[in-house]
Coordinates of C-alpha atoms and ligand atoms in Angstrom, one line a residue:
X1328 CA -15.0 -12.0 -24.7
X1329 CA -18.5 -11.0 -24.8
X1330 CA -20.5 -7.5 -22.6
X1331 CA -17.2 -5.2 -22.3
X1332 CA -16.7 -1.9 -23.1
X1333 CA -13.9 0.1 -23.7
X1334 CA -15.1 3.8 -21.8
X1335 CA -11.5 5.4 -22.3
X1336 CA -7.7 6.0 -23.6
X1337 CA -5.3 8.2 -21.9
X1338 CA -2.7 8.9 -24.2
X1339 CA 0.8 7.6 -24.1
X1340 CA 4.2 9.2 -25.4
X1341 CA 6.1 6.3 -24.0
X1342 CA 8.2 4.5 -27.4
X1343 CA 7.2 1.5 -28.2
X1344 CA 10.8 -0.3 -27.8
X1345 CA 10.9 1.1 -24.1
X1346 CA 13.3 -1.3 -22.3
X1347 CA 12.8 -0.1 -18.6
X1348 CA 12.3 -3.4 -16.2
X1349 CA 9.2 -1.6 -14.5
X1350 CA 7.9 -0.6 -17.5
X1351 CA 7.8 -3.8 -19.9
X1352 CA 6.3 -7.0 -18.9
X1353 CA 4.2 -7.4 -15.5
X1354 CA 4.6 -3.9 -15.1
X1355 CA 4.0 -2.6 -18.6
X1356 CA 2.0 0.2 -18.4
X1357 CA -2.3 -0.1 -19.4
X1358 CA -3.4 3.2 -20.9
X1359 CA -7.3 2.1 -21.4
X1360 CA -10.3 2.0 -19.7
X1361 CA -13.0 -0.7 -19.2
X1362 CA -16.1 -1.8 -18.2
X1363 CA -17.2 -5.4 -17.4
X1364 CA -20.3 -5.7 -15.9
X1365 CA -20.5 -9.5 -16.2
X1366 CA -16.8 -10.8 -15.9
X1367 CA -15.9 -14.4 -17.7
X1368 CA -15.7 -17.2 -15.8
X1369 CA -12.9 -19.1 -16.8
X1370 CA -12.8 -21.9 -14.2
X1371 CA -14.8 -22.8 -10.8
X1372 CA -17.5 -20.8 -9.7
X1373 CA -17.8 -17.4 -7.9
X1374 CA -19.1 -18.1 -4.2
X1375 CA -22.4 -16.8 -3.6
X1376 CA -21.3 -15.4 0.1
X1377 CA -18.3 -13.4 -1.4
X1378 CA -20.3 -9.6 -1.4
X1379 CA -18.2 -6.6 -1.6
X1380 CA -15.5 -4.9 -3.9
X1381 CA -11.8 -5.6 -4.3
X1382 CA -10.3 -2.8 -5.3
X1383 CA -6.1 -2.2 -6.6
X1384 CA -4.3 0.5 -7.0
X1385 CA -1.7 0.0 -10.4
X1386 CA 1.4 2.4 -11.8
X1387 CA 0.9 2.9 -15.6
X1388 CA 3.2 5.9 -16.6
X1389 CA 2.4 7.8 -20.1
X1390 CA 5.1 9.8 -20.6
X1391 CA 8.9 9.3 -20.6
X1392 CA 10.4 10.6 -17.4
X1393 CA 12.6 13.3 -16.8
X1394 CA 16.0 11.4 -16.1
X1395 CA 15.3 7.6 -14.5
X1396 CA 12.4 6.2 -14.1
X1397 CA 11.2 4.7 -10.4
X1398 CA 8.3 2.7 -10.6
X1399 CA 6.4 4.5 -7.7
X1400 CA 6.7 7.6 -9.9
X1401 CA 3.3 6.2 -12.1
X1402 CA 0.7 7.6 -12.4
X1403 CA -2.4 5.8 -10.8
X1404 CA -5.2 3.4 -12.4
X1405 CA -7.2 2.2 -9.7
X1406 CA -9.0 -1.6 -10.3
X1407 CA -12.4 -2.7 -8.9
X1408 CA -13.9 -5.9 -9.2
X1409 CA -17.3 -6.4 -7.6
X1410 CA -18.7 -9.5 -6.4
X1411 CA -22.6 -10.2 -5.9
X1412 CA -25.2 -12.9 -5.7
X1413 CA -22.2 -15.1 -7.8
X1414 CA -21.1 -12.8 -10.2
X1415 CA -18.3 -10.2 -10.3
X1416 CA -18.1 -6.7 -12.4
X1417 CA -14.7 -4.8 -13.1
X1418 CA -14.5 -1.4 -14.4
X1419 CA -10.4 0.3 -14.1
X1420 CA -9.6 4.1 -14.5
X1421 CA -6.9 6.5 -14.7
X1422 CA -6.7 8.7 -11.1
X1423 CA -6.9 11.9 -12.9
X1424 CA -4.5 13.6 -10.8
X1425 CA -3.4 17.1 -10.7
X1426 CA -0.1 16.4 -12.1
X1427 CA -1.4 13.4 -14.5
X1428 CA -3.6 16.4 -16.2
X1429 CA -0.6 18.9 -16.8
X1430 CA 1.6 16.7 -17.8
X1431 CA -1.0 15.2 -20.0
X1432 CA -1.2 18.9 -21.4
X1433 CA 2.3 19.9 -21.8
X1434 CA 2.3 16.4 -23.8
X1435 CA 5.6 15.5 -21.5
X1436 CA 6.7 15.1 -17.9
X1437 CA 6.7 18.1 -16.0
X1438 CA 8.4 16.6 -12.9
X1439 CA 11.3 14.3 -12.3
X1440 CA 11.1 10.9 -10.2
X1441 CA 12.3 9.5 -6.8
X1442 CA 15.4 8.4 -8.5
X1443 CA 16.3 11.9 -9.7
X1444 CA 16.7 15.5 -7.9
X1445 CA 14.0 17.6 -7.5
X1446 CA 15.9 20.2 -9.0
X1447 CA 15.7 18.0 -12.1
X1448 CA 11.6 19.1 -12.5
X1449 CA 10.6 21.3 -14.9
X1450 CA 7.7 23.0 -12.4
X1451 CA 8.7 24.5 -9.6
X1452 CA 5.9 23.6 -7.5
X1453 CA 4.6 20.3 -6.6
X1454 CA 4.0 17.4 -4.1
X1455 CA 5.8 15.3 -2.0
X1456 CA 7.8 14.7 1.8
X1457 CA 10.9 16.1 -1.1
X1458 CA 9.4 18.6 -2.6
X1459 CA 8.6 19.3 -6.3
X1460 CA 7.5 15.7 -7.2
X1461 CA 4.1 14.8 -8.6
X1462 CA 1.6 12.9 -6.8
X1463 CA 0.6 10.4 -8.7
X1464 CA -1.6 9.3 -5.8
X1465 CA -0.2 5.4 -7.1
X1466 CA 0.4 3.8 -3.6
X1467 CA -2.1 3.0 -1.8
X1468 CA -6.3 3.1 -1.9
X1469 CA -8.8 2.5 1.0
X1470 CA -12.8 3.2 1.4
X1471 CA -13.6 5.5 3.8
X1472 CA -17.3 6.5 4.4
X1473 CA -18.1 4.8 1.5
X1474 CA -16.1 6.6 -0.5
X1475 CA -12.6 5.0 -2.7
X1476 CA -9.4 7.1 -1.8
X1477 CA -6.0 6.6 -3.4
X1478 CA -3.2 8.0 -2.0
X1479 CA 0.7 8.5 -2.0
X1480 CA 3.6 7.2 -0.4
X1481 CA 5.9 10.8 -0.1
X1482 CA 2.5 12.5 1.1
X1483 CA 0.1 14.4 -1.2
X1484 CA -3.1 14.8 -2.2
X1485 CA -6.0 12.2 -1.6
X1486 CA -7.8 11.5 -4.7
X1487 CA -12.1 10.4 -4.4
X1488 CA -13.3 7.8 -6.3
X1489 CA -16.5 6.3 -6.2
X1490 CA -16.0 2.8 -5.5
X1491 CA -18.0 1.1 -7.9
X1492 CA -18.3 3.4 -10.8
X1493 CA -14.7 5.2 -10.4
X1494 CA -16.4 8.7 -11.3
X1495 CA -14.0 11.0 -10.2
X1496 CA -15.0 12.7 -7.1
X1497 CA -12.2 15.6 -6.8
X1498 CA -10.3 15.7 -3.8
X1499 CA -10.4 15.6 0.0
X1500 CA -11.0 18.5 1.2
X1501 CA -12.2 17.5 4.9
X1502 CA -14.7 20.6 5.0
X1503 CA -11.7 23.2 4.4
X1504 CA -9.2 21.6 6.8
X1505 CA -7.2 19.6 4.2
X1506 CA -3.0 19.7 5.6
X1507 CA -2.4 20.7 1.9
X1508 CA 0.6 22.2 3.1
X1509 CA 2.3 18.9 3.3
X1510 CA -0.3 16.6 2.6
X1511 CA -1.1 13.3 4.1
X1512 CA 1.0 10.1 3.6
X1513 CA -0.1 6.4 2.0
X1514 CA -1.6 4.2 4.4
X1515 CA -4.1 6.3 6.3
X1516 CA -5.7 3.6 8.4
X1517 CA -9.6 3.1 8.6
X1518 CA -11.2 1.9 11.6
X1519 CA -14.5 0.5 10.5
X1520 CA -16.1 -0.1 13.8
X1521 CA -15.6 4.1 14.5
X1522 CA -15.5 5.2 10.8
X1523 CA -12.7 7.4 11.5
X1524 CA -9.2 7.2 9.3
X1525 CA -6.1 7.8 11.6
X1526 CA -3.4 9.0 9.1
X1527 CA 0.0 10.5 9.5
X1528 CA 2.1 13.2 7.4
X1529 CA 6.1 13.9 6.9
X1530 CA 8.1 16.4 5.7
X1531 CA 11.5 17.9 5.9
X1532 CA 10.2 20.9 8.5
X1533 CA 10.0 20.5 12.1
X1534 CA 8.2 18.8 13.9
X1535 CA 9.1 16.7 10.7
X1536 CA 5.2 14.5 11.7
X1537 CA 1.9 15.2 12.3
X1538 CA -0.8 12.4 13.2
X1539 CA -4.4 13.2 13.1
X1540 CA -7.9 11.5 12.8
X1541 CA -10.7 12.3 10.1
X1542 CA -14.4 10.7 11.5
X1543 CA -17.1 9.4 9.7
X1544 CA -18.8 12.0 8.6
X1545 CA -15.1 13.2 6.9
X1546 CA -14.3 16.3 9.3
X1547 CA -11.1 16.8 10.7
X1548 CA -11.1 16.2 14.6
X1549 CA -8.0 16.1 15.5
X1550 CA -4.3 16.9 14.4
X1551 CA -1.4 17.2 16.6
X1552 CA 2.7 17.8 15.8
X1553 CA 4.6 14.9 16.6
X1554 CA 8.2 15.7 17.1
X1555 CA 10.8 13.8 15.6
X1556 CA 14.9 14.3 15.8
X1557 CA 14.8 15.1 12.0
X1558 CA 13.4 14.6 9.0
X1559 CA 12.1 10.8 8.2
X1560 CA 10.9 8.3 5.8
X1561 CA 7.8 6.8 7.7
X1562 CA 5.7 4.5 5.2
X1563 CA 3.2 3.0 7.7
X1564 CA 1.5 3.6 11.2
X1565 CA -0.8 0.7 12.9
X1566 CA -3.5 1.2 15.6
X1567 CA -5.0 -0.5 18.4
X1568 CA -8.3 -0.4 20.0
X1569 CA -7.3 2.8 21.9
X1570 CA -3.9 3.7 20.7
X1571 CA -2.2 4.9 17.2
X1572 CA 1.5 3.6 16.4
X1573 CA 4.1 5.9 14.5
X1574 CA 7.4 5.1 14.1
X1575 CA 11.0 6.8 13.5
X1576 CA 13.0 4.2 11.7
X1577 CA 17.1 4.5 11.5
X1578 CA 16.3 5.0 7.7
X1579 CA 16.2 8.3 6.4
X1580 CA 17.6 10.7 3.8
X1581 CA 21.5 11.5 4.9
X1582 CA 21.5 14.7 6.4
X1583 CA 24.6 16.4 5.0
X1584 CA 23.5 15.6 1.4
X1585 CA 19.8 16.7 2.0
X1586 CA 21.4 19.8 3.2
X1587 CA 23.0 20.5 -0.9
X1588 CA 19.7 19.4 -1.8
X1589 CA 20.0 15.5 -2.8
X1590 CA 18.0 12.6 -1.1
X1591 CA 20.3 9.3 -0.2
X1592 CA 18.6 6.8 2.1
X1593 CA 20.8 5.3 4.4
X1594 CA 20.5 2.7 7.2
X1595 CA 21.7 4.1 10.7
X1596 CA 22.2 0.7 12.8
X1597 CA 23.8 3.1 15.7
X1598 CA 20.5 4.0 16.1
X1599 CA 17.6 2.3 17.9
X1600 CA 14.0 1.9 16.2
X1601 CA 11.8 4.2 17.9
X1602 CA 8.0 3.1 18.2
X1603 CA 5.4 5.9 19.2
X1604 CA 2.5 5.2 21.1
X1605 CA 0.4 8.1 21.4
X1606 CA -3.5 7.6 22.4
X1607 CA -5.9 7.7 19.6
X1608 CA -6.8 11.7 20.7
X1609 CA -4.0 12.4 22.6
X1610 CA -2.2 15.4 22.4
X1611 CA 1.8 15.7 21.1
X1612 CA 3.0 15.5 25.1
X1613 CA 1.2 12.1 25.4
X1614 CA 3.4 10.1 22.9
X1615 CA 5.0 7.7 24.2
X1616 CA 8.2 6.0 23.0
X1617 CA 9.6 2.4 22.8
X1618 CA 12.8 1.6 21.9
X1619 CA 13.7 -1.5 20.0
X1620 CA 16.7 -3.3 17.8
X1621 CA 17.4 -1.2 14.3
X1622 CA 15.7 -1.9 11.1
X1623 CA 13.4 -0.5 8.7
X1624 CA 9.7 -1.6 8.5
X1625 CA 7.8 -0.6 5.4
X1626 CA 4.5 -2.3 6.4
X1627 CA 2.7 -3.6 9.7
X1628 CA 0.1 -5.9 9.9
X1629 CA -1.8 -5.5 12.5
X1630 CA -1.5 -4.1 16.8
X1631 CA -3.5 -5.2 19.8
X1632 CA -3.4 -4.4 23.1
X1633 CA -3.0 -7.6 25.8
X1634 CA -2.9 -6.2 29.2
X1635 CA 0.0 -4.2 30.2
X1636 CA 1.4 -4.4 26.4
X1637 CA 0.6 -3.1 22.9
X1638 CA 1.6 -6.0 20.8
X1639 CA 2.2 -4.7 16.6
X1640 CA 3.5 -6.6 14.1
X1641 CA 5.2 -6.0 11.0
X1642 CA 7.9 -7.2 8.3
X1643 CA 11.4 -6.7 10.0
X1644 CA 14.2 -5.9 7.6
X1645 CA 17.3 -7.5 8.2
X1646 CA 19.1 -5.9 5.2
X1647 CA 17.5 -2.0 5.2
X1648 CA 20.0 -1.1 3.1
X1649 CA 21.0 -4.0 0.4
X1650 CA 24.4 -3.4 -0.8
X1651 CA 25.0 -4.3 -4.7
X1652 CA 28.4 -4.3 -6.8
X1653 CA 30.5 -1.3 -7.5
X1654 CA 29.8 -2.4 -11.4
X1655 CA 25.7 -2.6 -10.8
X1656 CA 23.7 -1.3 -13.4
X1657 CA 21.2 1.7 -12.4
X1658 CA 18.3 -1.0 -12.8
X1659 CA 20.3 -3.6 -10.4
X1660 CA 20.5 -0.6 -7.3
X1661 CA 17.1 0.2 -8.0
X1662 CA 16.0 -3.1 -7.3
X1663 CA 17.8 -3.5 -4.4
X1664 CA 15.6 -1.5 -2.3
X1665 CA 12.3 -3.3 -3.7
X1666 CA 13.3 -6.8 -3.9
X1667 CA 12.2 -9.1 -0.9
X1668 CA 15.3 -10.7 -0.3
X1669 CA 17.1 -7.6 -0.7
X1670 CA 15.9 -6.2 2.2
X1671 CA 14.8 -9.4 3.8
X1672 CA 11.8 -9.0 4.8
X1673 CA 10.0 -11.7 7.9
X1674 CA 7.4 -11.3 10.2
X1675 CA 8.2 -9.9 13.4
X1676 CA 6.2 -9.0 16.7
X1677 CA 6.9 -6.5 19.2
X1678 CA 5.9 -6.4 22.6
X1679 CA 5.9 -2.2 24.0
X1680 CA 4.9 -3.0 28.3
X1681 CA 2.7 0.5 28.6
X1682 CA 3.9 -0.1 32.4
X1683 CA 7.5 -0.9 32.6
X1684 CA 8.4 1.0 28.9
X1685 CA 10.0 -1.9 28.5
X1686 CA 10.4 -3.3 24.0
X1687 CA 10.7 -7.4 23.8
X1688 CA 10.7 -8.5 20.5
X1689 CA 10.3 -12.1 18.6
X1690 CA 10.7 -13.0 14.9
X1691 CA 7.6 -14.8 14.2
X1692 CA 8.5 -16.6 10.6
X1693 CA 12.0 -17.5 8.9
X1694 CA 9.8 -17.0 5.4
X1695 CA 10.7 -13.8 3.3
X1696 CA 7.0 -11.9 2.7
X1697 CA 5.5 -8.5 3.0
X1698 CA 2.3 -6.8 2.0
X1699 CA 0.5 -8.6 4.9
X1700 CA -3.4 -8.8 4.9
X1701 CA -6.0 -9.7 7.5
X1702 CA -9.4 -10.5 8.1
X1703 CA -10.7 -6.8 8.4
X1704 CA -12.7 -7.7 11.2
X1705 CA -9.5 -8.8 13.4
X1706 CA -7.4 -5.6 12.5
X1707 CA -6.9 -3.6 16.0
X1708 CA -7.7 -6.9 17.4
X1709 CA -5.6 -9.9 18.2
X1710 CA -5.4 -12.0 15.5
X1711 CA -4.4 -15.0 14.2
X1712 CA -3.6 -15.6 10.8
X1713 CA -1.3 -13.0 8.3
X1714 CA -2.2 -13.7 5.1
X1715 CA 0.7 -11.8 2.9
X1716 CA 2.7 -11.9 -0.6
X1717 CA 6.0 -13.6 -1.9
X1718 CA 8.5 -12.2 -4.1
X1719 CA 10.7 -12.7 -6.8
X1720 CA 14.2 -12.8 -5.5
X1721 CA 15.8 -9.5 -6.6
X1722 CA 12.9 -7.6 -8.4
X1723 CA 9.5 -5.9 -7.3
X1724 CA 7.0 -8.7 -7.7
X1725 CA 5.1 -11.0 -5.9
X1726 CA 5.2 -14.7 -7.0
X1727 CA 3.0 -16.5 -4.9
X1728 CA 0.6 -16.3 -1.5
X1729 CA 1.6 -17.2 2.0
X1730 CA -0.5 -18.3 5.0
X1731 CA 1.1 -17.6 8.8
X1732 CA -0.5 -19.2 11.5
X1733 CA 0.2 -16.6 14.7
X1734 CA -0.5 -20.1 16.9
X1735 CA 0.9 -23.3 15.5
X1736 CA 3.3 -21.3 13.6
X1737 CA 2.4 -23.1 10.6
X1738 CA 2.4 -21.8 6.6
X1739 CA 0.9 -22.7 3.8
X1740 CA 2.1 -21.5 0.6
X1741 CA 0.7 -21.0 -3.0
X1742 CA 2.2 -19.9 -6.2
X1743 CA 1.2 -18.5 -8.8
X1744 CA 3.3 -20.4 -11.4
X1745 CA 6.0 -19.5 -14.3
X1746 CA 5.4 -16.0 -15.4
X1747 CA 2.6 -14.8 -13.3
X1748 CA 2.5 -12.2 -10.7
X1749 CA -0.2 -11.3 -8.2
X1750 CA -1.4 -8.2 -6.4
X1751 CA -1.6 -7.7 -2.9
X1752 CA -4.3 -10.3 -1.5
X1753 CA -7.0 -8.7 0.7
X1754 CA -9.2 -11.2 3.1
X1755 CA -12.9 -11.1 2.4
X1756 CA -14.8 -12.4 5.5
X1757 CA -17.5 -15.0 3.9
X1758 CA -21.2 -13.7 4.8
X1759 CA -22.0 -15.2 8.2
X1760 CA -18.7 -15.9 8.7
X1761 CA -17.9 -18.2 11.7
X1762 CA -14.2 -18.2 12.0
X1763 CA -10.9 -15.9 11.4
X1764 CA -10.0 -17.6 8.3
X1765 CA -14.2 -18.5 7.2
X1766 CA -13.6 -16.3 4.1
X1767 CA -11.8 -15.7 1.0
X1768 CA -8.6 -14.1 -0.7
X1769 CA -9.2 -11.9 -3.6
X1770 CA -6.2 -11.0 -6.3
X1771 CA -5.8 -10.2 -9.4
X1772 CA -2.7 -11.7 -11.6
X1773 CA -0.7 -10.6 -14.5
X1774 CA 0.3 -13.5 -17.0
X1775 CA 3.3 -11.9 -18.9
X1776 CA 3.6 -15.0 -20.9
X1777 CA 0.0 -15.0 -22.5
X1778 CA -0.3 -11.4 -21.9
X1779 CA -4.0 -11.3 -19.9
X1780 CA -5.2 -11.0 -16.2
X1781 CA -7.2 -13.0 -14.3
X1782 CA -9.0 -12.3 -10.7
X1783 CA -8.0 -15.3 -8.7
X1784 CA -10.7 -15.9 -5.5
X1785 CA -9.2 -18.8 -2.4
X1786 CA -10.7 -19.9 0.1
X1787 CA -8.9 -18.5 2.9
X1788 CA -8.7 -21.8 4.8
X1789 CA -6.8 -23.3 2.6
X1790 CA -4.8 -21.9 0.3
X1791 CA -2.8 -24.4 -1.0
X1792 CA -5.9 -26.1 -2.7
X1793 CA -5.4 -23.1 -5.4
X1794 CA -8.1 -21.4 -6.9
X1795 CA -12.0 -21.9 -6.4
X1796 CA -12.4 -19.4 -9.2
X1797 CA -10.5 -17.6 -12.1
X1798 CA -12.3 -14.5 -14.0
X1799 CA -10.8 -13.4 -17.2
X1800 CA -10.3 -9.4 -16.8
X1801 CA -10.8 -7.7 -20.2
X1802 CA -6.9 -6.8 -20.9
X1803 CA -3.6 -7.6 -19.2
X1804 CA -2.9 -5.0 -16.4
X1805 CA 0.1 -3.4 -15.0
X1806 CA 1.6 -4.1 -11.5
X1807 CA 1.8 -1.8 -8.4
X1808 CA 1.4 -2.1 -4.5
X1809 CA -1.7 -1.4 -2.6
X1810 CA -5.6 -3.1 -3.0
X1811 CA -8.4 -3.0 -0.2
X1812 CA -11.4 -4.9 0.3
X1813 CA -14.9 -3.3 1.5
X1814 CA -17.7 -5.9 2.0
X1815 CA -21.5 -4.7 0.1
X1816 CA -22.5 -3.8 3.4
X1817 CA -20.4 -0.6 3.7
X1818 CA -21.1 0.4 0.5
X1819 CA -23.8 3.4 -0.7
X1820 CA -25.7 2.4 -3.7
X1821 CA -24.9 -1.5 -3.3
X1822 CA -27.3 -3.7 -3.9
X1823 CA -28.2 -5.5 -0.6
X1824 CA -26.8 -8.5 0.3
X1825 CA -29.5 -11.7 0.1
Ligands
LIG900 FE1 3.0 0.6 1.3

């Protein structure tokens, strides 16, 4: 490949016979850096109305852990690929976190994983809903006022990025009023018609949740307690037009061995879900909660309001907590909690009557599929479509795209074919888009079997036609959860759309 540069090289003391499942093949770690400012096009062509940035948050680890290794516990290399006027540019970089930087000094870990105690780390402060972790800030990544932020799933730091170079822009610091006390959780939520980002924090201290709302111009404006029976593993809030959503999920750490300091999740089905409706500035005493059957829900995919009723919608788990033999490996119980048909995982809608307080509830697919994506525009909106990821029975991978209809109940399905796993799919809106679905899916694809990457682009209308254009990244990259899309237009410094 031609016009790519290699900018950087974080160094690695992983061995080079590491056998860890999540850190060989798809999710082998990447430890340099590059710039593509022209990406090769290795089949169809790059659509002239695709204008914006795809950008993926990946777990690349460089050190051997302290005890097991989890694969959230990476550290974070955040993707961009740009598209404009029919061609793309990619640049990836290490989130130089905090605890990426010490560790990177001390020339080891300095903290232990999700899978170990906390008690286990070696520095006695640190991150996390837990306590003593580090935040690799690996989870998640959105743009808010123009601005890339990658974030963690057990609360941390937020790490600033700009979005088309990746400079490293230090941390959020909301003018001083940072929670960096507990931090803030993955999956703050950002509205783009208000610019605000609704987010939401936990901890193991009463109230155990706060919700709050940063506005465009990245100021803190509001922040409120909200009370919860105990401490909780919330991983995602939604929010309507007028209305944020929390939850408190009958999954949580087991209180009597939290209390001689370990961390067990275990599913309470004697307990109801509990979804909080709380307006969008409204104070702790204006929550409101909805009762509805038990289960866990890692991600929703969108809320509305119609009428009377907030309807949201998410991935019920029938299976929150997947059972495995006696004689299962370490490896085998760690996948149980990531794998798709572990916890099987469908699309489900529920229906919370504002006037009655009464929950109905509907599964909306018999498909297994998560990581759900919409057309931006729709998000807060009713919708129709859920564009969302399939996974490889009984690991942490996603094998193919899936299509859900909310109207005729239809699906159309893609894969991606023997040995290659995508990321999560974001919906780009075509320029002077006319319809829900008048646009196009962007991921990017790991090929374990002829070790390189590829940024796939579909046309969101029809997915099963494969697709209309494959770019050649410069080197294979590592697997992880979260990717965004922001269109040119929302972009400082992008050239403007013609
Ligand atoms: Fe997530």
């Amino acid at each position: 490949m031609t016009n790519i540069e290699l900018v950087g090289r974080v160094l690695s003391s992983l061995p080079a016979d590491d056998d860890h499942p999540y850190r060989t093949g798809a999710w082998a770690p990447q430890v340099t850096e590059w710039d593509a400012p022209d990406l090769e096009l290795v089949e169809g062509a790059i659509p002239t109305d695709l204008d914006g940035i795809y950008l993926r948050n990946t777990e690349n680890p460089v050190a051997p852990s302290i005890g097991r290794y989890h694969p959230f516990d990476g550290d974070a290399m955040v993707h961009v690929v740009g598209f404009h006027d029919g061609k793309a540019f990619y640049r990836n970089r290490f989130v130089r976190t905090e605890g990426l930087l010490a560790e990177q000094e001390a020339g080891h870990a300095l903290w232990a994983g999700i899978s170990e105690r906390p008690s286990k780390a070696i520095r006695e402060d640190g991150w996390g809903a837990r306590g003593r972790m580090k935040d690799s800030s690996s989870t998640d990544v959105v743009v808010h006022a123009g601005v890339a932020i990658t974030s963690f799933y057990q609360c941390g730091d937020m790490y600033r990025l700009d979005p088309l170079t990746l400079d490293d822009l230090g941390k959020s610091t909301w003018h001083g009023q940072f929670p960096s006390d507990i931090g803030v959780s993955a999956h703050p939520k950002v509205d783009e018609r208000t610019g605000e980002m609704l987010f939401f924090n936990y901890g193991t201290d009463a109230p155990y949740m706060h919700y709050g709302v940063v506005d465009a111009d990245d100021r803190l404006v509001h922040y409120v307690d909200i009370e919860l029976p105990g401490p909780r593993l919330p991983h995602d809030m939604a929010y309507t037009e007028n209305y944020a959503i929390l939850n408190d999920l009958p999954l949580f750490w087991d209180p009597d061995i939290l209390k001689k300091g370990g961390h067990a999740s275990r599913f309470r089905p004697d307990l109801p879900t509990r979804l909080g409706v709380i307006p969008r500035r409204g104070q702790s005493s204006e929550i409101r909660w909805f009762e509805a059957d038990p289960t866990y829900v890692l991600h929703w995919s969108n809320a509305y309001e119609d009428g009377d009723e907030i309807v949201l919608e998410g991935y019920f788990q029938d299976n929150p907590e997947p059972s495995v033999p006696p004689e299962s490996s370490y490896y085998q119980r760690l996948s149980r909690f990531l794998s798709l048909d572990g916890m099987q995982t469908r699309l489900h809608r529920w229906r919370l009557n504002m006037r009655t307080g009464a929950t109905t509830e509907e599964r909306l697919s018999e498909s297994l599929s998560e990581f759900p994506m919409l057309n931006p525009d729709y998000i807060g909106r009713p919708h129709r479509y859920t564009y969302a990821t399939t996974g490889v029975p009984g690991f942490f991978l996603f094998d193919g795209l899936l299509k859900h209809d909310g109207t005729t109940g239809n699906e159309e399905h893609y894969s991606f074919g023997d040995g290659v796993f995508g990321s999560e799919t974001a919906m780009a809106p075509r320029i002077g888009s006319t319809a829900e679905d008048d646009g196009y899916l962007i991921t990017l694809t790991t090929d374990v079997g002829n070790d390189r990457s590829e940024c796939l682009i579909f046309s969101a209308a029809d997915i099963t036609l494969g697709p209309i254009a494959r770019l050649r990244l410069p080197e294979r990259i590592s697997s992880g959860t979260h990717s965004t899309w922001a269109s040119g237009d929302s972009l400082p410094n992008w050239p403007s759309a013609s």
